[in-house]
Coordinates of C-alpha atoms and ligand atoms in Angstrom, one line a residue:
Chain A
M1 CA -62.6 28.4 -90.5
N2 CA -61.0 31.2 -92.4
I3 CA -58.1 31.3 -90.1
F4 CA -57.7 27.6 -90.2
F5 CA -57.8 27.7 -94.0
Q6 CA -55.1 30.4 -94.0
Q7 CA -52.8 28.2 -92.0
L8 CA -53.5 25.3 -94.2
L9 CA -52.6 27.3 -97.2
N10 CA -49.4 28.6 -95.6
G11 CA -48.5 25.1 -94.6
L12 CA -49.0 23.7 -98.1
T13 CA -47.0 26.6 -99.6
L14 CA -44.1 26.1 -97.2
G15 CA -44.4 22.3 -97.4
S16 CA -44.3 22.3 -101.2
V17 CA -41.3 24.5 -101.4
Y18 CA -39.5 22.5 -98.8
A19 CA -40.4 19.3 -100.6
L20 CA -38.9 20.5 -103.8
V21 CA -35.6 21.4 -102.1
A22 CA -35.6 18.1 -100.1
L23 CA -36.3 16.1 -103.3
G24 CA -33.1 17.3 -104.9
L25 CA -31.2 16.6 -101.8
T26 CA -32.5 13.1 -101.4
L27 CA -32.0 12.3 -105.1
V28 CA -28.3 13.2 -104.9
Y29 CA -28.0 11.3 -101.6
G30 CA -29.6 8.3 -103.1
I31 CA -27.2 8.1 -105.9
L32 CA -23.9 9.3 -104.5
H33 CA -24.5 8.9 -100.7
I34 CA -23.2 12.4 -100.1
P35 CA -25.0 14.9 -98.0
N36 CA -24.8 17.9 -100.3
F37 CA -24.6 20.9 -97.9
A38 CA -24.1 23.1 -101.0
H39 CA -27.7 22.4 -102.1
G40 CA -28.9 25.4 -100.0
A41 CA -26.5 27.6 -101.9
L42 CA -27.9 26.3 -105.2
Y43 CA -31.3 27.3 -104.0
M44 CA -30.0 30.8 -103.2
V45 CA -28.3 31.1 -106.6
G46 CA -31.6 30.1 -108.2
A47 CA -33.3 33.0 -106.4
Y48 CA -30.6 35.4 -107.6
A49 CA -30.7 34.1 -111.1
A50 CA -34.5 34.6 -111.3
F51 CA -34.1 38.1 -109.7
Y52 CA -31.5 38.9 -112.4
F53 CA -33.6 37.6 -115.3
V54 CA -36.7 39.4 -114.1
G55 CA -35.1 42.6 -112.6
T56 CA -32.2 43.3 -114.9
L57 CA -33.2 41.6 -118.2
G58 CA -36.9 42.2 -117.8
A59 CA -37.8 38.6 -118.5
N60 CA -41.2 37.1 -117.9
Y61 CA -41.6 35.3 -114.6
W62 CA -41.9 31.9 -116.1
V63 CA -39.1 32.4 -118.6
A64 CA -36.9 33.5 -115.6
M65 CA -37.9 30.3 -113.8
I66 CA -36.7 28.2 -116.7
G67 CA -33.6 30.3 -117.0
A68 CA -32.8 30.0 -113.3
A69 CA -33.4 26.2 -113.5
A70 CA -31.0 25.9 -116.4
V71 CA -28.3 28.0 -114.7
V72 CA -28.5 26.2 -111.5
A73 CA -28.7 22.8 -113.2
L74 CA -25.5 23.6 -115.0
L75 CA -23.9 24.8 -111.8
A76 CA -24.9 21.6 -110.0
V77 CA -23.5 19.5 -112.8
L78 CA -20.2 21.4 -112.7
S79 CA -20.0 20.9 -109.0
D80 CA -20.3 17.2 -109.5
R81 CA -17.8 17.0 -112.3
L82 CA -15.2 19.4 -110.8
I83 CA -15.6 18.5 -107.2
F84 CA -17.7 15.5 -106.1
H85 CA -16.7 13.2 -108.9
R86 CA -13.1 13.7 -108.2
L87 CA -13.6 12.8 -104.6
K88 CA -15.4 9.5 -105.3
D89 CA -12.6 7.4 -103.8
A90 CA -12.0 9.7 -100.9
P91 CA -13.5 9.2 -97.5
P92 CA -17.0 10.6 -97.1
L93 CA -15.8 13.4 -94.8
H94 CA -14.0 14.9 -97.8
D95 CA -17.3 15.2 -99.7
M96 CA -18.9 17.0 -96.8
I97 CA -16.0 19.4 -96.4
A98 CA -16.0 20.1 -100.1
A99 CA -19.7 20.7 -100.1
I100 CA -19.4 23.2 -97.2
G101 CA -16.5 24.9 -99.2
L102 CA -18.7 25.1 -102.2
L103 CA -21.5 26.7 -100.2
L104 CA -19.2 29.4 -98.8
F105 CA -17.7 30.0 -102.2
L106 CA -21.1 30.5 -103.9
E107 CA -22.2 32.8 -101.1
A108 CA -19.1 34.9 -101.4
C109 CA -19.5 35.2 -105.2
I110 CA -23.1 36.3 -104.8
Q111 CA -22.3 38.7 -102.1
A112 CA -19.4 40.2 -104.1
T113 CA -21.8 40.8 -107.1
W114 CA -25.1 41.8 -105.4
G115 CA -24.0 42.8 -101.9
A116 CA -25.3 41.6 -98.7
E117 CA -28.5 43.6 -98.7
F118 CA -32.0 42.2 -99.1
H119 CA -33.7 42.1 -102.6
R120 CA -37.2 41.4 -103.7
L121 CA -38.5 39.6 -106.7
A122 CA -41.5 41.7 -107.8
P123 CA -44.6 39.5 -107.4
P124 CA -45.7 38.5 -110.9
Y125 CA -49.3 37.8 -109.6
P126 CA -50.1 40.2 -106.8
Q127 CA -53.8 39.4 -107.1
I128 CA -55.9 37.9 -104.3
V129 CA -58.2 35.0 -105.2
R130 CA -61.6 34.8 -103.5
V131 CA -63.7 31.7 -103.3
F132 CA -66.8 32.3 -101.1
D133 CA -65.5 33.8 -98.0
L134 CA -62.0 32.3 -98.4
V135 CA -59.2 34.5 -99.7
A136 CA -55.8 33.4 -101.0
P137 CA -52.9 35.3 -102.5
A138 CA -52.5 34.1 -106.1
Q139 CA -48.8 33.5 -105.7
R140 CA -49.4 30.9 -103.0
L141 CA -51.8 29.0 -105.1
I142 CA -49.2 29.1 -107.9
I143 CA -46.5 27.8 -105.7
I144 CA -48.7 24.9 -104.6
A145 CA -49.9 24.0 -108.1
A146 CA -46.5 24.4 -109.7
A147 CA -44.7 22.4 -107.0
F148 CA -47.1 19.5 -107.1
G149 CA -47.2 19.6 -110.9
L150 CA -43.4 19.4 -111.0
M151 CA -43.4 16.5 -108.5
L152 CA -45.9 14.6 -110.6
V153 CA -43.7 15.1 -113.7
L154 CA -40.7 14.0 -111.7
H155 CA -42.6 10.9 -110.5
L156 CA -43.7 10.0 -114.0
F157 CA -40.2 10.6 -115.3
L158 CA -38.6 8.4 -112.7
T159 CA -41.1 5.5 -112.9
R160 CA -42.3 5.5 -116.5
T161 CA -39.3 6.3 -118.6
L162 CA -36.2 4.2 -119.2
V163 CA -33.8 7.1 -118.5
G164 CA -35.6 7.8 -115.2
S165 CA -35.4 4.2 -114.2
T166 CA -31.6 4.3 -114.7
I167 CA -31.5 6.8 -111.8
I168 CA -33.7 4.6 -109.6
A169 CA -31.6 1.5 -110.6
M170 CA -28.4 3.3 -109.7
A171 CA -29.9 4.3 -106.3
Q172 CA -31.1 0.8 -105.6
N173 CA -28.0 -1.1 -106.6
R174 CA -25.0 0.7 -108.0
E175 CA -23.0 -2.4 -109.1
G176 CA -26.1 -4.1 -110.5
A177 CA -26.8 -1.0 -112.6
S178 CA -23.3 -0.9 -114.0
L179 CA -23.5 -4.6 -114.9
V180 CA -26.5 -4.0 -117.1
G181 CA -24.6 -1.3 -118.8
I182 CA -26.0 1.8 -117.2
D183 CA -23.4 4.6 -117.2
A184 CA -22.7 5.9 -113.7
T185 CA -21.3 9.2 -115.0
K186 CA -24.4 9.9 -117.1
V187 CA -26.7 9.1 -114.2
S188 CA -24.7 11.3 -111.9
I189 CA -24.8 14.3 -114.3
L190 CA -28.6 13.8 -114.8
T191 CA -29.2 13.6 -111.1
F192 CA -27.3 16.7 -110.2
A193 CA -29.0 18.6 -113.1
I194 CA -32.5 17.6 -111.8
S195 CA -31.5 18.4 -108.2
G196 CA -30.3 21.9 -109.2
A197 CA -33.3 22.6 -111.4
L198 CA -35.6 21.6 -108.5
A199 CA -33.8 23.9 -106.1
A200 CA -34.0 26.8 -108.6
V201 CA -37.7 26.3 -109.3
A202 CA -38.4 26.2 -105.5
A203 CA -36.5 29.4 -105.1
T204 CA -38.2 31.2 -108.0
L205 CA -41.6 30.1 -106.7
F206 CA -40.9 31.2 -103.1
S207 CA -39.0 34.5 -103.8
P208 CA -42.0 36.7 -104.7
I209 CA -43.3 36.3 -101.1
N210 CA -39.9 36.2 -99.5
L211 CA -36.6 38.1 -99.4
I212 CA -33.5 37.3 -101.4
Y213 CA -30.1 37.6 -99.6
P214 CA -26.9 35.6 -99.7
S215 CA -27.5 33.4 -96.7
M216 CA -31.2 32.7 -97.5
G217 CA -30.3 29.1 -98.2
H218 CA -29.1 28.3 -94.7
L219 CA -32.4 27.7 -92.9
V220 CA -33.9 26.1 -96.0
I221 CA -31.1 23.5 -96.3
M222 CA -31.2 22.7 -92.6
K223 CA -34.9 22.1 -92.8
A224 CA -34.4 20.0 -96.0
F225 CA -32.0 17.9 -94.1
V226 CA -34.5 17.5 -91.3
I227 CA -37.0 16.5 -93.9
I228 CA -34.9 13.8 -95.6
I229 CA -33.8 12.4 -92.2
L230 CA -37.5 12.2 -91.2
G231 CA -38.5 10.8 -94.5
G232 CA -35.6 8.3 -94.7
M233 CA -32.4 9.3 -96.6
G234 CA -32.8 8.7 -100.3
S235 CA -36.6 8.2 -100.1
I236 CA -38.6 10.2 -102.7
P237 CA -42.1 9.9 -101.1
G238 CA -40.4 10.5 -97.8
A239 CA -39.1 13.9 -99.0
I240 CA -42.6 14.9 -100.1
V241 CA -44.4 13.8 -97.0
G242 CA -41.6 15.1 -94.8
G243 CA -41.7 18.5 -96.6
L244 CA -45.5 18.7 -96.0
V245 CA -45.1 17.6 -92.3
I246 CA -42.6 20.4 -91.7
G247 CA -44.6 22.9 -93.6
F248 CA -47.8 22.3 -91.7
A249 CA -46.0 22.0 -88.4
E250 CA -44.4 25.4 -89.0
S251 CA -47.5 27.2 -90.1
F252 CA -49.8 25.8 -87.4
G253 CA -47.0 26.1 -84.8
A254 CA -46.4 29.7 -85.7
F255 CA -50.1 30.4 -85.3
Y256 CA -51.1 28.3 -82.3
V257 CA -47.8 28.6 -80.4
S258 CA -45.8 31.6 -81.5
T259 CA -44.2 33.0 -84.6
N260 CA -40.9 33.4 -82.7
Y261 CA -40.7 29.6 -82.4
K262 CA -41.5 28.9 -86.0
D263 CA -38.0 27.8 -87.0
I264 CA -37.4 25.8 -83.9
I265 CA -40.5 23.6 -84.6
A266 CA -38.8 21.7 -87.5
F267 CA -35.8 20.8 -85.3
A268 CA -38.0 19.9 -82.3
L269 CA -40.0 17.6 -84.5
L270 CA -36.8 16.0 -85.7
V271 CA -35.7 15.2 -82.2
L272 CA -39.1 14.0 -81.3
I273 CA -39.7 11.7 -84.3
L274 CA -36.2 10.3 -84.4
S275 CA -36.4 9.4 -80.7
L276 CA -39.6 7.4 -81.5
R277 CA -38.6 6.2 -85.0
P278 CA -34.8 6.3 -85.4
Q279 CA -35.1 4.9 -88.9
G280 CA -37.2 7.8 -90.1
L281 CA -40.8 7.7 -91.3
F282 CA -40.0 5.9 -94.5
P283 CA -37.0 3.7 -93.8
S284 CA -34.9 3.1 -96.9
G285 CA -37.0 0.9 -99.0
A286 CA -39.7 3.3 -99.8
R287 CA -37.9 4.8 -102.8
Chain B
M1 CA -14.4 -17.4 -127.6
L2 CA -13.1 -15.9 -124.4
R3 CA -9.4 -15.9 -123.4
L4 CA -7.5 -14.3 -120.6
E5 CA -3.8 -13.9 -120.8
G6 CA -1.7 -13.1 -117.7
A7 CA -4.5 -11.3 -116.0
Q8 CA -3.3 -9.4 -113.0
L9 CA -5.5 -7.4 -110.6
N10 CA -4.5 -5.4 -107.6
Y11 CA -6.6 -3.9 -104.7
G12 CA -4.1 -1.4 -103.4
S13 CA -1.0 -3.4 -102.6
F14 CA -3.0 -6.7 -102.5
R15 CA -2.8 -8.8 -105.6
A16 CA -6.1 -10.6 -106.1
L17 CA -5.3 -12.0 -109.5
D18 CA -1.8 -13.1 -110.3
G19 CA -1.3 -13.9 -113.9
I20 CA -4.4 -15.8 -114.8
T21 CA -4.5 -17.5 -118.2
I22 CA -7.7 -19.3 -119.1
H23 CA -10.0 -19.8 -122.1
A24 CA -13.5 -21.0 -122.9
D25 CA -14.3 -22.3 -126.4
P26 CA -17.6 -21.4 -128.1
G27 CA -20.5 -23.3 -126.5
E28 CA -18.4 -24.6 -123.7
L29 CA -19.4 -24.6 -120.0
V30 CA -16.3 -24.1 -117.9
V31 CA -16.2 -24.1 -114.1
M32 CA -13.9 -21.9 -112.0
L33 CA -13.5 -23.8 -108.7
G34 CA -12.1 -21.9 -105.7
A35 CA -12.5 -21.4 -102.0
N36 CA -13.5 -18.2 -100.3
G37 CA -11.2 -15.4 -101.3
A38 CA -9.6 -17.3 -104.1
G39 CA -10.3 -14.6 -106.6
K40 CA -13.3 -15.9 -108.6
S41 CA -15.4 -12.8 -108.2
S42 CA -12.4 -10.6 -108.9
L43 CA -11.8 -12.5 -112.1
F44 CA -15.4 -11.9 -113.3
L45 CA -15.4 -8.3 -112.2
A46 CA -12.3 -7.8 -114.3
I47 CA -13.9 -9.5 -117.4
S48 CA -17.0 -7.4 -117.1
G49 CA -15.0 -4.2 -116.8
L50 CA -16.0 -3.2 -113.2
R51 CA -12.4 -3.6 -112.1
K52 CA -9.4 -2.7 -114.2
L53 CA -6.6 -5.2 -114.8
S54 CA -3.1 -3.8 -114.0
R55 CA -1.8 -6.3 -116.6
G56 CA -2.9 -8.8 -119.1
N57 CA -5.4 -9.1 -121.9
I58 CA -9.0 -10.3 -122.2
W59 CA -9.8 -11.5 -125.7
F60 CA -13.4 -11.9 -126.7
K61 CA -13.7 -13.1 -130.3
D62 CA -10.5 -11.4 -131.6
Q63 CA -11.1 -8.1 -129.7
N64 CA -9.2 -7.2 -126.6
I65 CA -11.9 -6.0 -124.2
A66 CA -9.6 -5.2 -121.3
G67 CA -10.0 -1.6 -120.4
R68 CA -13.4 -1.2 -122.0
K69 CA -16.4 0.2 -120.1
P70 CA -18.9 -2.2 -118.6
S71 CA -21.6 -1.0 -120.9
Q72 CA -19.4 -1.7 -124.0
I73 CA -18.6 -5.2 -122.7
V74 CA -22.3 -6.0 -122.2
Q75 CA -23.0 -4.7 -125.6
A76 CA -20.3 -6.8 -127.1
G77 CA -22.0 -9.9 -125.6
V78 CA -20.2 -10.7 -122.3
V79 CA -22.8 -10.6 -119.5
H80 CA -22.0 -11.0 -115.8
C81 CA -24.6 -12.4 -113.4
P82 CA -22.9 -11.3 -110.1
E83 CA -22.4 -12.9 -106.7
G84 CA -25.1 -11.7 -104.4
R85 CA -27.4 -11.1 -107.4
K86 CA -27.3 -7.3 -107.2
L87 CA -31.0 -6.9 -108.2
F88 CA -33.0 -3.7 -107.9
P89 CA -34.9 -4.8 -104.9
E90 CA -37.8 -2.3 -105.0
M91 CA -38.5 -2.6 -108.7
S92 CA -40.8 -5.2 -110.1
V93 CA -39.4 -8.4 -111.4
R94 CA -40.4 -7.4 -114.9
K95 CA -38.6 -4.1 -114.6
N96 CA -35.5 -5.8 -113.3
L97 CA -35.6 -8.0 -116.4
L98 CA -36.2 -5.2 -118.8
L99 CA -33.3 -3.2 -117.4
G100 CA -31.1 -6.3 -118.2
A101 CA -31.7 -5.3 -121.9
Y102 CA -30.7 -1.7 -121.3
V103 CA -27.9 -1.7 -123.8
H104 CA -30.2 -3.1 -126.4
R105 CA -32.9 -0.4 -125.7
Q106 CA -33.2 0.5 -129.4
D107 CA -34.4 -3.0 -130.2
K108 CA -37.7 -3.4 -128.2
K109 CA -39.1 -6.2 -130.4
E110 CA -36.2 -8.6 -129.7
T111 CA -36.2 -7.6 -126.0
Q112 CA -39.9 -8.6 -125.8
K113 CA -39.1 -11.9 -127.4
I114 CA -36.3 -12.7 -125.0
L115 CA -38.5 -11.6 -122.1
D116 CA -41.1 -14.1 -123.1
Q117 CA -38.4 -16.8 -123.3
V118 CA -37.2 -15.9 -119.8
F119 CA -40.8 -16.2 -118.5
E120 CA -41.1 -19.5 -120.2
M121 CA -37.9 -20.7 -118.6
F122 CA -39.0 -19.5 -115.2
P123 CA -42.8 -19.6 -115.0
I124 CA -42.7 -18.5 -111.4
L125 CA -41.2 -15.2 -112.5
H126 CA -44.1 -14.6 -114.9
E127 CA -46.5 -15.2 -112.0
K128 CA -44.6 -12.8 -109.8
R129 CA -43.7 -10.3 -112.6
N130 CA -45.3 -7.4 -110.8
D131 CA -43.9 -8.1 -107.3
A132 CA -40.9 -6.3 -106.0
A133 CA -37.7 -8.3 -106.7
G134 CA -36.6 -7.9 -103.1
S135 CA -39.7 -9.7 -101.9
L136 CA -39.0 -13.0 -103.6
S137 CA -37.3 -16.0 -102.1
G138 CA -33.5 -16.5 -102.5
G139 CA -34.0 -19.0 -105.3
Q140 CA -36.5 -16.9 -107.2
Q141 CA -34.1 -13.9 -106.8
Q142 CA -31.4 -16.0 -108.3
M143 CA -33.7 -16.7 -111.2
V144 CA -34.3 -13.0 -111.7
A145 CA -30.6 -12.4 -111.7
I146 CA -30.0 -15.1 -114.3
G147 CA -33.0 -13.9 -116.3
R148 CA -31.7 -10.3 -116.2
A149 CA -28.4 -11.5 -117.5
L150 CA -30.1 -13.4 -120.3
M151 CA -31.9 -10.2 -121.3
G152 CA -28.5 -8.7 -122.1
R153 CA -28.2 -11.3 -124.9
P154 CA -25.0 -13.0 -123.7
E155 CA -22.7 -14.9 -126.0
V156 CA -20.6 -15.5 -122.9
L157 CA -22.4 -15.7 -119.6
L158 CA -20.4 -15.3 -116.4
L159 CA -22.3 -16.8 -113.4
D160 CA -20.8 -16.1 -110.0
E161 CA -21.8 -18.7 -107.4
P162 CA -25.5 -18.9 -108.4
S163 CA -26.0 -21.7 -105.9
L164 CA -24.9 -19.8 -102.9
G165 CA -27.3 -19.9 -100.0
L166 CA -29.9 -21.9 -101.9
A167 CA -31.6 -25.1 -100.7
P168 CA -30.2 -28.3 -102.3
L169 CA -33.4 -28.8 -104.4
V170 CA -33.3 -25.3 -105.7
V171 CA -29.6 -25.6 -106.5
K172 CA -30.4 -28.6 -108.6
Q173 CA -33.1 -26.6 -110.4
V174 CA -30.8 -23.7 -111.0
L175 CA -28.0 -25.9 -112.3
G176 CA -30.6 -27.5 -114.7
V177 CA -31.4 -24.1 -116.1
I178 CA -27.8 -23.3 -116.5
K179 CA -27.3 -26.5 -118.4
T180 CA -30.3 -25.6 -120.7
I181 CA -28.8 -22.1 -121.4
N182 CA -25.5 -23.7 -122.3
D183 CA -27.2 -26.4 -124.4
N184 CA -28.9 -23.6 -126.3
G185 CA -25.5 -22.3 -127.4
T186 CA -24.4 -19.8 -124.8
T187 CA -20.8 -20.1 -123.6
V188 CA -20.9 -20.2 -119.8
L189 CA -18.2 -19.5 -117.2
L190 CA -19.4 -20.7 -113.8
A191 CA -17.7 -19.8 -110.5
E192 CA -18.4 -22.3 -107.8
Q193 CA -17.1 -23.6 -104.5
N194 CA -19.4 -26.7 -104.7
A195 CA -17.3 -28.8 -107.1
Y196 CA -19.5 -31.8 -107.0
A197 CA -22.7 -29.9 -108.1
A198 CA -20.8 -27.8 -110.7
L199 CA -19.0 -30.8 -112.2
Q200 CA -22.4 -32.4 -112.8
I201 CA -23.0 -30.0 -115.7
A202 CA -19.5 -29.0 -116.8
R203 CA -16.9 -30.9 -118.8
R204 CA -13.9 -28.8 -117.8
A205 CA -12.8 -26.8 -114.8
Y206 CA -10.0 -24.7 -113.5
V207 CA -9.0 -24.6 -109.9
I208 CA -8.1 -21.1 -108.6
E209 CA -6.2 -20.4 -105.4
S210 CA -4.9 -17.1 -104.1
G211 CA -5.3 -15.5 -107.6
R212 CA -3.5 -18.3 -109.5
I213 CA -4.7 -21.2 -111.6
V214 CA -3.3 -24.3 -109.8
M215 CA -5.1 -27.0 -111.8
E216 CA -7.0 -27.6 -114.9
G217 CA -8.7 -30.6 -116.1
D218 CA -11.9 -32.4 -117.3
R219 CA -14.6 -33.7 -115.0
E220 CA -13.2 -37.2 -114.4
T221 CA -9.7 -36.0 -113.7
L222 CA -10.9 -33.5 -111.2
L223 CA -13.4 -35.6 -109.5
N224 CA -10.8 -38.3 -109.0
D225 CA -8.1 -35.9 -107.8
E226 CA -7.2 -36.3 -104.2
R227 CA -6.7 -32.6 -103.5
V228 CA -9.9 -31.5 -105.2
R229 CA -11.9 -34.2 -103.4
K230 CA -10.5 -33.0 -100.1
A231 CA -10.9 -29.3 -100.7
Y232 CA -14.0 -28.9 -102.7
I233 CA -16.1 -32.1 -102.3
G234 CA -15.5 -32.9 -98.7
A235 CA -15.0 -36.6 -99.3
Ligands
ATP1 N1 -12.6 -4.3 -103.0 C1 -11.6 -5.1 -102.5 N2 -10.7 -4.5 -101.8 C2 -9.7 -5.2 -101.3 N3 -9.6 -6.5 -101.3 C3 -10.5 -7.2 -102.0 C4 -11.6 -6.5 -102.6 N4 -12.4 -7.4 -103.1 C5 -11.9 -8.6 -102.9 N5 -10.7 -8.5 -102.2 C6 -9.9 -9.5 -101.8 O1 -9.4 -10.2 -102.9 C7 -9.4 -11.6 -102.7 C8 -10.2 -12.3 -103.7 O2 -11.6 -12.0 -103.5 P1 -12.8 -12.5 -104.4 O3 -14.0 -11.9 -103.9 O4 -12.4 -12.3 -105.8 O5 -12.8 -14.1 -104.0 P2 -13.9 -15.2 -104.4 O6 -13.1 -16.3 -104.9 O7 -14.9 -14.6 -105.2 O8 -14.4 -15.5 -103.0 P3 -15.9 -15.9 -102.5 O9 -16.0 -17.4 -102.7 O10 -15.9 -15.6 -101.0 O11 -16.8 -15.1 -103.2 C9 -9.9 -11.8 -101.3 O12 -8.7 -12.0 -100.5 C10 -10.6 -10.6 -100.9 O13 -10.4 -10.3 -99.5
MG2 MG1 -16.9 -14.4 -104.9

């Protein structure tokens, strides 16, 4: 029971972090139809920003999270304005190459500043929570609560506010959205900002139980791609469900199969599900 | 009310509009007749600001709106109900309609009033207001598209082939609604291939071919013209 509970908790922790990263990726894909490979680098910059705010400036953990979200949101918006927006009439391949270029650029900048070694974000809540005979590290519970809280806020924003519905409208029909007077540029800026902020929050949540290093975004972004392909490109519920599926598969797989194969599981699952359901779990339509 | 002068539009090296000069007087219902690829949609896209003219002017009530952003053009009072409807398929009918009033988002009261009018005009949309727009039949989706355009408070309404793909009975119903909208004072520019149907409700029409206006006239002249009968009525 206790061991099962541990795996459940691990799966939820991983899944909620993956879901946050995948949400940002799927939002940008839904609006601009570009696979933003640089999204993993935004996640990585988010971790370093939080590390800088906490470690160097001595900021409170939550303040650092907000700071990191702001920095990465700005960076994401800049990447849209300076790179992706300028390529809007170019073939899709150019977007992808530019995204990979940006990824390498950001990694090089971080490495030049902080070096290639591992860093740690001091755990703000090192306590262990005990309920009956179940134990859980406080940080994991915080990750789960914060991630799901943020997803709920995002959901309410997208479905209940007019500004949020401009994003959904643009994703569902770009021309229709322009014809009712929705400004594509504003929607694009907003979408990139949200996507960057989500990546930074995910990184800040996950960093206290993980390591910070320049290429830390690689595996996360690959998995986020697996998630949005599984969930259906552009689908918001798909990103959340897909994130949880991968999170659980990894935690239970690591336990019942082998930790060595943990990272293969996501990709094995991708091959398996896509051969059964090539359109993904939530084919476009579930937005 | 609306006047184009020498409008020219290029897609790369292809010239889709080649010096179009047309006008619509206040309260008029004018038909743009043209076959597939004649340039009707390009013309409307240029008026609503989704495509930029390479030459020419678009006058709307003494202002030149050529080069303005789509949102500014909607705000000014020229609203485009596009070919293929371009709805938000997974949003409810009600939300589609409300987004039609996006540029008037400060004025919720008036928006609610117009929404009620749209529901009155299309009772079926009221019935299906919470259904996803994409789940409706073709005719109902066309009503959502027209309703959404009305929510933008048009003084000039551009309707691009609203009868396309609809059953004859539904076409009749849609044309009836367009007539009512026009009778209520909205200037309408209607693009159609179906001359016979369109000329039932319009007084005046232009015939567009390969991006040029090749004929202009009132209903009787056009219905009796040999070329028009051959090309657009099939008689
Ligand atoms: N985005 C585009 N790029 C290149 N050529 C285009 C584009 N859009 C339209 N065209 C061409 O411009 C010409 C006019 O097209 P347009 O869509 O305006 O015609 P239409 O009269 O609306 O036709 P239909 O009745 O089929 O809707 C056509 O030859 C078409 O192939
Ligand atoms: Mg057309």
